[in-house]
Amino acid sequence: MLRQTTKSALSVMSQQMGDSHRRFLQNMMANGIVDEQDAKTLYQHCCQTHNTQCILDKLDDFIGTINSKLQPMFMQIRKGMSEDSGHQYYALVNMAETDVTRMSSDYTDTELELFRKTMDLIVSSENGKASSTDILNTADTLSTKKLKKSETEHLLNRLVHDKWLNEKRGEYTLSTRCIIEMEPYIRTMYQDQVKVCHICHNIAFQCQICENPTCGIKIHHPCVARYFKGRTEPQCPACDDFWPHEIPEVQQLRSQSRR
Amino acid sequence: MTQRKRLSNTQISSQSRRRSEVAVAEEEDGDLTFTQPSTSQVQRGLERLTSAQVDQKTAEVVQYFLVKDQKKIPVRRADLVKHVLKDYRNVYPEIMKRVTQSLDQVFGLKLVEIDTKNHIYILINKLEPAEGAPLDNSPTNPKMGLLFVILSVIFMKRGAVKENVIWHTLKKLRVDPGEKHEEFGDVKKLITDEFVRQRYLEYVRIPHTDPIEHEFRWGQRADLEVSKAKILEFMGELHNQEPQSWTQQYRDAHSTPNSTQASTSSQR
């Protein structure tokens, strides 16, 4: 295990940053977050454009080279899973900020306060969602400045557009980008409250919970799909009790098609 | 055991105020009286900072440039000094040297001073736009298409064009500056304000005109980023002619050093 990590660390260090890396990075900066398949396509495109070798399996090494150069800049390309599809995503994140202030160039203090409160609602909820009604009620309790209903709705639209929140049927969840980027902040801020997936050990918002009151472990929906795939009698991995929730289907990767 | 020599920010600023030879501007004035510190001043400044502090400040300046560049807004040295450098202004040249290097080596971006009098910077891409780039649905693309059309008209007219010509051309393409456009919104504002602020265009008043008329020219960013040769090629395809058939424009496209810059290979 140590040999493997040393080997890959060495291969990362030995790889120089070239134009193919720079092009990939520029694209990441423009897009913010990219799913794994698009990242692979982008990787191929960047290598082809600059006539460098492209080994699809080595995407993480390629990104590792970029990350080694981004580290002094307090930036990283990090990988994370979507709670909806279970697919992996790559996001360019700012490591310097340990708070929502990373958003401060685009949002006012009042807007950030509402965003924090929305996050509070989501973290403390059982299903990882906050209804627009609850968020609107929160807008009335802000300490800095009250936000009107229309202003709150406009702000929520912006947050969705900027990929901090997802919206479905009037309910808001944290976007994959948000989770990847704010993970350290969330772990610190919501230490006791935040749920952690028993299977992948990442923070979890939308998940299934073991109904055994002495157990209560949480598993992401996609992690449930993968873990219990093909099992006729699903049992909780921690306490062996029957797992009563509906087992979702594993979401297939979409076919290679341009968005 | 090494002791980290860390001077607090207040210590640095009080020390630099005592140094009369360093012309440091008061925060309120911003850059108005900022003069470049000498090499020896920079040396002394660096001696009093840890490498971690210098690295951190370099990272902050790089981030500042990247954020501004996202919206293609030029960076004024005055703002940089006031909002980011602050007490590190006496090592400004060293920080800028590292920033230039980082932007180049890591991001493939070139830092260019487009206004040497007022010290205004932009970032230009050293990498050429590639054919068939995936994920190319960035919201700026339709705007760039519009800009390209305008730059082409100006170039074909040898560098300056009355605004009416542009409005007329765009109307033919069903982009009416008088109406709100589905994609571009307030077209007039986009062209005369946003593109101008981003330094893609210049919108200059023609003197002694009544009612006031303006003419459009290429902006400094366009000069650096857009290849005139490529524009002429595009024109050639559009009209099914050889680029050389426009002799004067062909000369314009292939004579000035910047004109073919964007079209040269970016292989290092």
Coordinates of C-alpha atoms in Angstrom, one line a residue:
Chain A
M1 CA 0.0 0.0 0.0
L2 CA 2.8 2.4 1.0
R3 CA 4.7 1.4 -2.2
Q4 CA 1.7 2.1 -4.3
T5 CA 1.2 5.6 -2.8
T6 CA 4.9 6.3 -3.1
K7 CA 4.9 5.2 -6.7
S8 CA 2.0 7.4 -7.6
A9 CA 3.4 10.3 -5.7
L10 CA 6.7 9.9 -7.6
S11 CA 4.9 9.7 -10.9
V12 CA 3.0 12.9 -10.0
M13 CA 6.2 14.7 -9.0
S14 CA 8.1 13.6 -12.1
Q15 CA 5.3 14.9 -14.4
Q16 CA 6.0 18.4 -15.4
M17 CA 3.2 20.9 -15.9
G18 CA 2.6 21.2 -19.6
D19 CA 0.1 23.1 -21.9
S20 CA -2.3 20.1 -21.7
H21 CA -2.5 20.5 -17.9
R22 CA -2.9 24.3 -18.3
R23 CA -5.7 23.9 -20.8
F24 CA -7.4 21.4 -18.5
L25 CA -7.1 23.8 -15.6
Q26 CA -8.5 26.7 -17.6
N27 CA -11.5 24.6 -18.5
M28 CA -12.0 23.7 -14.9
M29 CA -11.9 27.4 -14.0
A30 CA -14.5 28.2 -16.6
N31 CA -16.8 25.3 -15.6
G32 CA -16.3 25.1 -11.9
I33 CA -17.4 21.5 -11.6
V34 CA -17.3 18.7 -14.2
D35 CA -18.5 15.0 -14.0
E36 CA -16.1 12.2 -14.4
Q37 CA -17.0 11.4 -17.9
D38 CA -16.7 14.9 -19.1
A39 CA -13.4 15.2 -17.2
K40 CA -12.1 12.2 -19.1
T41 CA -13.2 13.7 -22.4
L42 CA -11.6 17.0 -21.6
Y43 CA -8.4 15.2 -20.6
Q44 CA -8.3 13.5 -24.0
H45 CA -9.0 16.7 -25.8
C46 CA -6.3 18.6 -23.9
C47 CA -3.7 15.9 -24.6
Q48 CA -4.7 15.6 -28.3
T49 CA -4.5 19.4 -28.7
H50 CA -0.9 19.4 -27.4
N51 CA 0.2 16.1 -28.8
T52 CA 0.9 14.6 -25.4
Q53 CA 0.2 11.0 -24.3
C54 CA -3.2 10.4 -22.8
I55 CA -3.8 7.3 -20.7
L56 CA -7.4 7.3 -19.6
D57 CA -6.7 5.4 -16.4
K58 CA -4.2 8.0 -15.4
L59 CA -6.6 11.0 -15.2
D60 CA -6.1 11.2 -11.4
D61 CA -2.3 11.3 -11.9
F62 CA -2.7 14.0 -14.5
I63 CA -4.9 16.0 -12.0
G64 CA -2.4 15.2 -9.3
T65 CA 0.3 17.1 -11.3
I66 CA -2.0 20.1 -11.6
N67 CA -2.8 19.9 -7.9
S68 CA 0.8 19.9 -6.9
K69 CA 1.2 23.2 -8.6
L70 CA -2.1 24.6 -7.3
Q71 CA -1.3 23.8 -3.7
P72 CA 0.9 26.9 -3.1
M73 CA -2.0 28.9 -4.5
F74 CA -4.4 27.3 -2.0
M75 CA -6.4 25.8 -4.7
Q76 CA -7.2 22.1 -5.5
I77 CA -9.2 20.0 -7.9
R78 CA -11.1 17.7 -5.7
K79 CA -13.2 14.7 -6.3
G80 CA -16.6 14.0 -4.8
M81 CA -19.8 12.0 -5.3
S82 CA -23.2 13.4 -6.3
E83 CA -25.9 12.4 -3.7
D84 CA -28.4 12.1 -6.6
S85 CA -26.7 10.1 -9.3
G86 CA -23.8 8.6 -7.3
H87 CA -21.5 9.7 -10.1
Q88 CA -18.1 11.2 -9.4
Y89 CA -17.4 14.9 -10.0
Y90 CA -14.3 17.0 -10.1
A91 CA -14.5 20.5 -8.7
L92 CA -11.9 23.3 -8.6
V93 CA -12.0 24.5 -5.0
N94 CA -10.5 27.4 -3.0
M95 CA -8.7 25.9 0.0
A96 CA -7.9 29.2 1.7
E97 CA -11.4 30.1 2.9
T98 CA -12.7 28.0 5.7
D99 CA -16.1 29.6 5.7
V100 CA -18.8 30.7 3.3
T101 CA -16.8 33.9 2.8
R102 CA -15.4 32.2 -0.4
M103 CA -18.7 33.3 -1.9
S104 CA -18.2 36.9 -0.6
S105 CA -17.3 38.3 -4.0
D106 CA -20.7 37.5 -5.4
Y107 CA -23.0 37.8 -2.4
T108 CA -23.8 40.4 0.2
D109 CA -23.4 39.7 3.9
T110 CA -27.2 39.4 4.3
E111 CA -27.4 36.9 1.4
L112 CA -24.6 34.9 2.9
E113 CA -26.4 34.9 6.2
L114 CA -29.5 33.4 4.5
F115 CA -27.3 30.8 2.8
R116 CA -25.8 29.8 6.1
K117 CA -29.3 29.5 7.6
T118 CA -30.4 27.4 4.6
M119 CA -27.5 25.2 5.3
D120 CA -28.5 24.9 9.0
L121 CA -32.0 23.8 7.9
I122 CA -30.5 21.2 5.5
V123 CA -28.1 19.8 8.0
S124 CA -30.6 19.4 10.7
S125 CA -33.2 17.9 8.4
E126 CA -33.7 14.1 8.2
N127 CA -34.0 14.1 4.4
G128 CA -31.2 16.6 3.6
K129 CA -33.7 19.1 2.2
A130 CA -35.1 22.5 3.0
S131 CA -38.5 23.6 1.7
S132 CA -38.8 27.0 0.1
T133 CA -41.4 27.8 2.8
D134 CA -39.0 27.2 5.6
I135 CA -36.3 29.3 3.9
L136 CA -38.8 32.1 3.3
N137 CA -39.7 32.0 7.0
T138 CA -36.0 32.1 7.9
A139 CA -35.6 35.2 5.8
D140 CA -37.7 37.0 8.4
T141 CA -35.3 36.2 11.1
L142 CA -32.1 37.5 9.7
S143 CA -30.0 39.7 12.0
T144 CA -28.5 42.0 9.4
K145 CA -31.4 42.9 7.1
K146 CA -34.8 41.4 6.4
L147 CA -35.2 40.0 3.0
K148 CA -38.5 40.3 1.2
K149 CA -40.1 37.2 -0.4
S150 CA -39.2 38.3 -3.9
E151 CA -35.6 39.0 -2.9
T152 CA -35.3 35.6 -1.2
E153 CA -36.7 33.9 -4.3
H154 CA -34.3 35.8 -6.5
L155 CA -31.4 34.9 -4.3
L156 CA -32.3 31.2 -4.3
N157 CA -32.4 31.3 -8.1
R158 CA -29.0 32.8 -8.1
L159 CA -27.7 30.2 -5.7
V160 CA -29.0 27.5 -7.9
H161 CA -27.6 29.1 -11.0
D162 CA -24.2 29.5 -9.4
K163 CA -24.3 25.8 -8.5
W164 CA -24.4 26.1 -4.7
L165 CA -27.9 24.7 -4.3
N166 CA -30.1 22.3 -6.3
E167 CA -33.8 22.7 -6.5
K168 CA -36.5 20.1 -7.1
R169 CA -40.2 20.5 -6.5
G170 CA -39.8 23.5 -4.2
E171 CA -37.2 21.8 -2.1
Y172 CA -33.5 22.8 -1.9
T173 CA -30.5 20.6 -1.4
L174 CA -26.8 21.3 -1.3
S175 CA -25.2 20.9 -4.7
T176 CA -22.3 18.5 -5.3
R177 CA -20.1 21.4 -5.8
C178 CA -21.1 22.9 -2.5
I179 CA -20.5 19.7 -0.7
I180 CA -17.1 19.2 -2.3
E181 CA -16.0 22.8 -1.7
M182 CA -17.4 23.3 1.8
E183 CA -16.7 19.8 3.3
P184 CA -14.1 21.0 5.7
Y185 CA -16.2 23.9 6.8
I186 CA -19.3 21.7 7.3
R187 CA -17.4 19.1 9.3
T188 CA -16.1 21.8 11.6
M189 CA -19.2 23.9 11.8
Y190 CA -21.7 21.1 12.3
Q191 CA -19.4 18.6 14.0
D192 CA -22.1 17.0 16.1
Q193 CA -25.0 17.3 13.7
V194 CA -23.6 16.3 10.4
K195 CA -24.4 12.8 9.2
V196 CA -21.6 10.6 7.8
C197 CA -22.2 7.7 5.3
H198 CA -21.3 4.4 6.8
I199 CA -20.1 3.0 3.4
C200 CA -18.0 5.8 1.9
H201 CA -17.3 7.9 5.1
N202 CA -18.1 11.2 3.4
I203 CA -20.6 13.7 4.8
A204 CA -24.2 12.8 4.0
F205 CA -27.3 14.8 3.6
Q206 CA -29.7 12.8 1.5
C207 CA -29.5 9.3 2.9
Q208 CA -31.2 6.3 4.4
I209 CA -31.1 5.7 8.1
C210 CA -31.1 2.3 9.9
E211 CA -34.3 2.1 11.9
N212 CA -32.7 0.2 14.8
P213 CA -32.7 2.9 17.5
T214 CA -29.4 1.7 19.0
C215 CA -27.8 1.7 15.5
G216 CA -29.0 4.5 13.4
I217 CA -26.2 4.4 10.8
K218 CA -26.6 6.5 7.6
I219 CA -26.0 5.5 4.0
H220 CA -26.2 7.7 0.9
H221 CA -28.9 6.6 -1.6
P222 CA -26.3 5.7 -4.3
C223 CA -24.2 4.0 -1.7
V224 CA -27.2 1.9 -0.7
A225 CA -27.8 1.0 -4.4
R226 CA -24.2 -0.2 -4.8
Y227 CA -23.9 -2.0 -1.4
F228 CA -27.2 -3.8 -1.6
K229 CA -27.1 -4.6 -5.3
G230 CA -28.4 -8.0 -6.0
R231 CA -29.1 -8.9 -2.3
T232 CA -32.6 -10.4 -1.7
E233 CA -32.5 -9.9 2.1
P234 CA -30.8 -6.5 2.7
Q235 CA -29.3 -6.3 6.2
C236 CA -27.8 -3.3 8.0
P237 CA -24.0 -3.6 7.7
A238 CA -23.5 -2.4 11.3
C239 CA -26.3 -4.2 13.3
D240 CA -27.6 -6.9 10.9
D241 CA -31.2 -5.7 11.3
F242 CA -33.4 -5.9 8.2
W243 CA -32.8 -2.8 6.1
P244 CA -36.4 -1.7 5.5
H245 CA -35.9 1.1 2.9
E246 CA -36.4 0.8 -0.8
I247 CA -33.2 -0.1 -2.5
P248 CA -32.7 2.3 -5.4
E249 CA -31.2 1.2 -8.8
V250 CA -27.5 1.9 -9.5
Q251 CA -27.5 4.8 -11.9
Q252 CA -25.7 4.0 -15.0
L253 CA -23.2 6.4 -16.5
R254 CA -24.8 8.1 -19.5
S255 CA -23.5 7.3 -22.9
Q256 CA -20.8 9.4 -24.4
S257 CA -22.7 12.3 -25.8
R258 CA -22.1 16.1 -25.7
R259 CA -24.3 18.0 -23.4
Chain B
M1 CA 15.2 24.8 17.0
T2 CA 14.5 27.6 14.6
Q3 CA 12.5 30.6 15.7
R4 CA 10.0 31.9 13.1
K5 CA 10.6 35.5 12.6
R6 CA 7.1 36.8 12.2
L7 CA 6.4 40.4 12.3
S8 CA 2.8 41.3 12.9
N9 CA 1.2 43.5 10.3
T10 CA 1.1 46.5 12.7
Q11 CA 4.8 46.2 13.4
I12 CA 5.6 46.2 9.7
S13 CA 3.4 49.2 8.9
S14 CA 4.8 51.3 11.8
Q15 CA 8.3 50.4 10.8
S16 CA 7.7 51.4 7.2
R17 CA 6.2 54.7 8.2
R18 CA 9.4 55.5 10.0
R19 CA 11.3 54.9 6.9
S20 CA 11.0 58.2 5.1
E21 CA 12.9 57.0 2.0
V22 CA 10.1 54.5 1.2
A23 CA 7.3 56.5 -0.4
V24 CA 4.4 54.7 1.0
A25 CA 1.0 56.0 0.4
E26 CA -1.6 56.4 3.1
E27 CA -4.4 53.8 2.8
E28 CA -6.9 56.5 1.9
D29 CA -5.0 57.8 -1.1
G30 CA -4.5 54.3 -2.5
D31 CA -2.0 54.3 -5.2
L32 CA -1.8 58.0 -5.9
T33 CA 1.6 58.4 -4.4
F34 CA 2.8 54.8 -4.6
T35 CA 6.2 54.7 -6.1
Q36 CA 8.1 51.5 -6.8
P37 CA 10.4 50.6 -3.9
S38 CA 14.1 50.2 -4.9
T39 CA 15.8 46.9 -5.0
S40 CA 17.6 47.4 -1.7
Q41 CA 14.3 48.4 -0.1
V42 CA 12.7 45.2 -1.5
Q43 CA 15.6 43.2 -0.1
R44 CA 15.2 44.6 3.3
G45 CA 11.5 44.1 3.2
L46 CA 11.9 40.4 2.2
E47 CA 14.4 39.9 5.0
R48 CA 11.7 40.7 7.6
L49 CA 9.1 38.3 6.1
T50 CA 9.0 34.6 6.3
S51 CA 8.7 32.7 3.0
A52 CA 5.3 31.4 4.1
Q53 CA 4.1 35.0 4.4
V54 CA 5.4 35.9 0.9
D55 CA 3.8 32.7 -0.5
Q56 CA 0.5 33.5 1.1
K57 CA 0.5 37.1 -0.3
T58 CA 1.5 35.8 -3.7
A59 CA -1.4 33.4 -3.6
E60 CA -3.8 36.2 -2.6
V61 CA -2.7 38.3 -5.5
V62 CA -3.0 35.4 -8.0
Q63 CA -6.6 34.8 -6.7
Y64 CA -7.4 38.5 -7.1
F65 CA -6.2 38.5 -10.7
L66 CA -8.1 35.3 -11.5
V67 CA -11.4 36.5 -10.0
K68 CA -11.1 39.8 -11.9
D69 CA -10.2 38.1 -15.1
Q70 CA -13.3 35.9 -14.9
K71 CA -15.2 39.0 -15.8
K72 CA -12.4 40.4 -18.0
I73 CA -12.1 43.4 -15.8
P74 CA -8.7 45.1 -15.9
V75 CA -6.8 45.3 -12.6
R76 CA -5.6 48.7 -11.4
R77 CA -2.3 48.6 -9.5
A78 CA -3.9 51.1 -7.1
D79 CA -6.7 48.7 -6.2
L80 CA -4.2 45.8 -5.9
V81 CA -2.0 47.7 -3.5
K82 CA -4.9 49.0 -1.5
H83 CA -7.0 45.9 -1.2
V84 CA -4.6 43.0 -1.4
L85 CA -1.0 44.0 -0.9
K86 CA -1.6 46.4 1.9
D87 CA 1.5 46.2 4.2
Y88 CA 3.4 44.2 1.7
R89 CA 3.6 47.1 -0.7
N90 CA 7.3 47.5 -0.1
V91 CA 8.0 44.1 -1.6
Y92 CA 5.6 44.7 -4.5
P93 CA 8.1 44.0 -7.3
E94 CA 9.1 40.6 -5.8
I95 CA 5.4 39.6 -5.3
M96 CA 4.6 40.6 -8.8
K97 CA 7.5 38.7 -10.2
R98 CA 6.2 35.5 -8.5
V99 CA 2.6 36.2 -9.5
T100 CA 3.6 36.6 -13.2
Q101 CA 5.5 33.4 -13.0
S102 CA 2.6 31.5 -11.4
L103 CA 0.1 32.8 -13.8
D104 CA 2.3 31.7 -16.6
Q105 CA 3.5 28.4 -15.4
V106 CA 0.4 27.1 -13.7
F107 CA -2.5 28.7 -15.6
G108 CA -1.0 29.5 -19.0
L109 CA -2.0 33.2 -18.6
K110 CA 0.2 36.2 -19.4
L111 CA 0.1 39.3 -17.3
V112 CA 0.2 42.4 -19.5
E113 CA 0.3 46.0 -18.5
I114 CA -2.0 47.7 -21.0
D115 CA -1.6 51.2 -19.5
T116 CA 1.9 51.9 -18.3
K117 CA 0.9 55.4 -17.1
N118 CA -2.0 54.4 -14.8
H119 CA -0.7 50.9 -14.3
I120 CA -3.5 48.8 -15.5
Y121 CA -3.2 45.0 -16.1
I122 CA -5.1 42.4 -17.9
L123 CA -4.5 38.7 -18.3
I124 CA -4.3 37.2 -21.8
N125 CA -4.5 33.5 -22.6
K126 CA -1.3 32.1 -23.9
L127 CA -3.2 29.0 -25.1
E128 CA -5.0 29.3 -28.3
P129 CA -8.7 28.4 -28.4
A130 CA -8.8 24.8 -29.6
E131 CA -11.2 23.3 -32.1
G132 CA -13.9 21.1 -30.8
A133 CA -13.4 21.9 -27.2
P134 CA -15.9 19.9 -25.0
L135 CA -17.9 21.7 -22.4
D136 CA -17.9 24.8 -24.5
N137 CA -21.3 26.0 -23.4
S138 CA -19.9 28.9 -21.3
P139 CA -22.2 31.9 -21.3
T140 CA -19.6 34.1 -22.8
N141 CA -19.6 32.4 -26.2
P142 CA -22.5 34.1 -27.9
K143 CA -21.1 37.4 -26.7
M144 CA -17.7 36.5 -28.2
G145 CA -19.5 35.8 -31.5
L146 CA -21.1 39.2 -31.5
L147 CA -17.8 40.8 -30.6
F148 CA -16.0 39.0 -33.4
V149 CA -18.5 40.4 -35.9
I150 CA -17.9 43.9 -34.6
L151 CA -14.1 43.6 -34.6
S152 CA -14.3 42.3 -38.1
V153 CA -16.3 45.2 -39.4
I154 CA -13.8 47.6 -37.7
F155 CA -10.8 45.8 -39.1
M156 CA -12.2 45.7 -42.6
K157 CA -12.8 49.4 -42.4
R158 CA -9.1 49.9 -41.5
G159 CA -9.4 50.5 -37.8
A160 CA -12.2 53.0 -37.1
V161 CA -15.9 52.9 -37.9
K162 CA -18.8 55.3 -37.1
E163 CA -21.2 53.8 -34.7
N164 CA -24.1 53.9 -37.2
V165 CA -22.3 51.4 -39.4
I166 CA -22.1 48.9 -36.5
W167 CA -25.7 49.4 -35.5
H168 CA -26.8 49.0 -39.1
T169 CA -24.7 45.8 -39.6
L170 CA -26.1 44.3 -36.4
K171 CA -29.7 45.1 -37.4
K172 CA -29.1 43.1 -40.6
L173 CA -28.2 40.2 -38.3
R174 CA -31.4 40.8 -36.3
V175 CA -29.6 42.3 -33.3
D176 CA -31.2 45.6 -32.8
P177 CA -29.6 47.9 -30.2
G178 CA -32.9 49.6 -29.8
E179 CA -34.7 46.4 -28.6
K180 CA -34.0 44.0 -25.8
H181 CA -32.4 41.0 -27.3
E182 CA -33.2 37.4 -26.2
E183 CA -29.6 36.4 -25.8
F184 CA -27.8 39.7 -25.2
G185 CA -30.3 41.7 -23.3
D186 CA -29.5 45.4 -23.6
V187 CA -27.3 45.2 -26.7
K188 CA -26.2 48.8 -26.7
K189 CA -25.0 48.5 -23.1
L190 CA -23.2 45.3 -23.8
I191 CA -21.3 46.9 -26.7
T192 CA -20.7 50.4 -25.5
D193 CA -20.2 49.6 -21.8
E194 CA -19.3 46.0 -21.1
F195 CA -17.0 45.4 -24.1
V196 CA -15.4 48.8 -23.5
R197 CA -14.7 48.2 -19.9
Q198 CA -13.2 44.8 -20.8
R199 CA -11.0 46.7 -23.2
Y200 CA -12.2 44.8 -26.2
L201 CA -13.6 48.0 -27.9
E202 CA -13.0 51.7 -27.7
Y203 CA -16.1 53.9 -28.1
V204 CA -14.8 57.4 -28.8
R205 CA -16.7 60.6 -29.3
I206 CA -16.1 62.2 -32.6
P207 CA -15.4 65.9 -31.9
H208 CA -17.6 68.6 -33.3
T209 CA -20.5 66.3 -34.1
D210 CA -24.1 67.4 -33.3
P211 CA -25.9 65.3 -32.4
I212 CA -23.0 63.5 -30.7
E213 CA -21.6 60.6 -32.7
H214 CA -19.1 58.0 -31.7
E215 CA -16.7 55.8 -33.5
F216 CA -15.6 52.2 -32.6
R217 CA -12.1 51.0 -32.6
W218 CA -10.3 47.9 -31.4
G219 CA -9.5 48.0 -27.7
Q220 CA -6.2 47.0 -26.2
R221 CA -7.4 43.5 -25.1
A222 CA -8.6 42.8 -28.7
D223 CA -5.2 43.9 -30.0
L224 CA -3.5 41.4 -27.8
E225 CA -6.0 38.5 -27.9
V226 CA -7.5 38.5 -31.4
S227 CA -5.6 37.6 -34.5
K228 CA -6.2 40.0 -37.4
A229 CA -5.0 37.3 -39.7
K230 CA -7.8 35.0 -38.4
I231 CA -10.4 37.7 -39.0
L232 CA -9.3 38.1 -42.6
E233 CA -9.4 34.3 -43.0
F234 CA -12.9 34.3 -41.7
M235 CA -13.9 37.1 -44.1
G236 CA -12.3 35.1 -46.9
E237 CA -14.5 32.1 -46.1
L238 CA -17.6 34.3 -45.8
H239 CA -17.2 36.0 -49.1
N240 CA -15.5 33.0 -50.9
Q241 CA -12.4 35.1 -51.6
E242 CA -8.7 34.8 -50.8
P243 CA -7.6 36.9 -47.8
Q244 CA -4.9 38.4 -50.0
S245 CA -7.6 39.9 -52.2
W246 CA -8.0 42.7 -49.6
T247 CA -4.5 44.0 -50.1
Q248 CA -4.5 46.8 -47.6
Q249 CA -6.2 44.7 -44.9
Y250 CA -3.8 41.8 -45.6
R251 CA -0.9 44.2 -45.0
D252 CA -2.5 45.4 -41.8
A253 CA -3.0 41.8 -40.6
H254 CA 0.5 40.6 -41.3
S255 CA 2.7 43.7 -40.6
T256 CA 2.2 44.7 -36.9
P257 CA 3.9 42.4 -34.3
N258 CA 0.7 41.7 -32.4
S259 CA -1.5 40.9 -35.3
T260 CA -0.4 37.3 -35.7
Q261 CA 0.5 36.8 -32.0
A262 CA -2.7 35.0 -31.2
S263 CA -2.2 32.7 -34.2
T264 CA 1.3 31.4 -33.3
S265 CA 1.6 28.0 -31.9
S266 CA 1.6 27.9 -28.1
Q267 CA 3.9 24.9 -27.9
R268 CA 6.7 25.3 -25.3

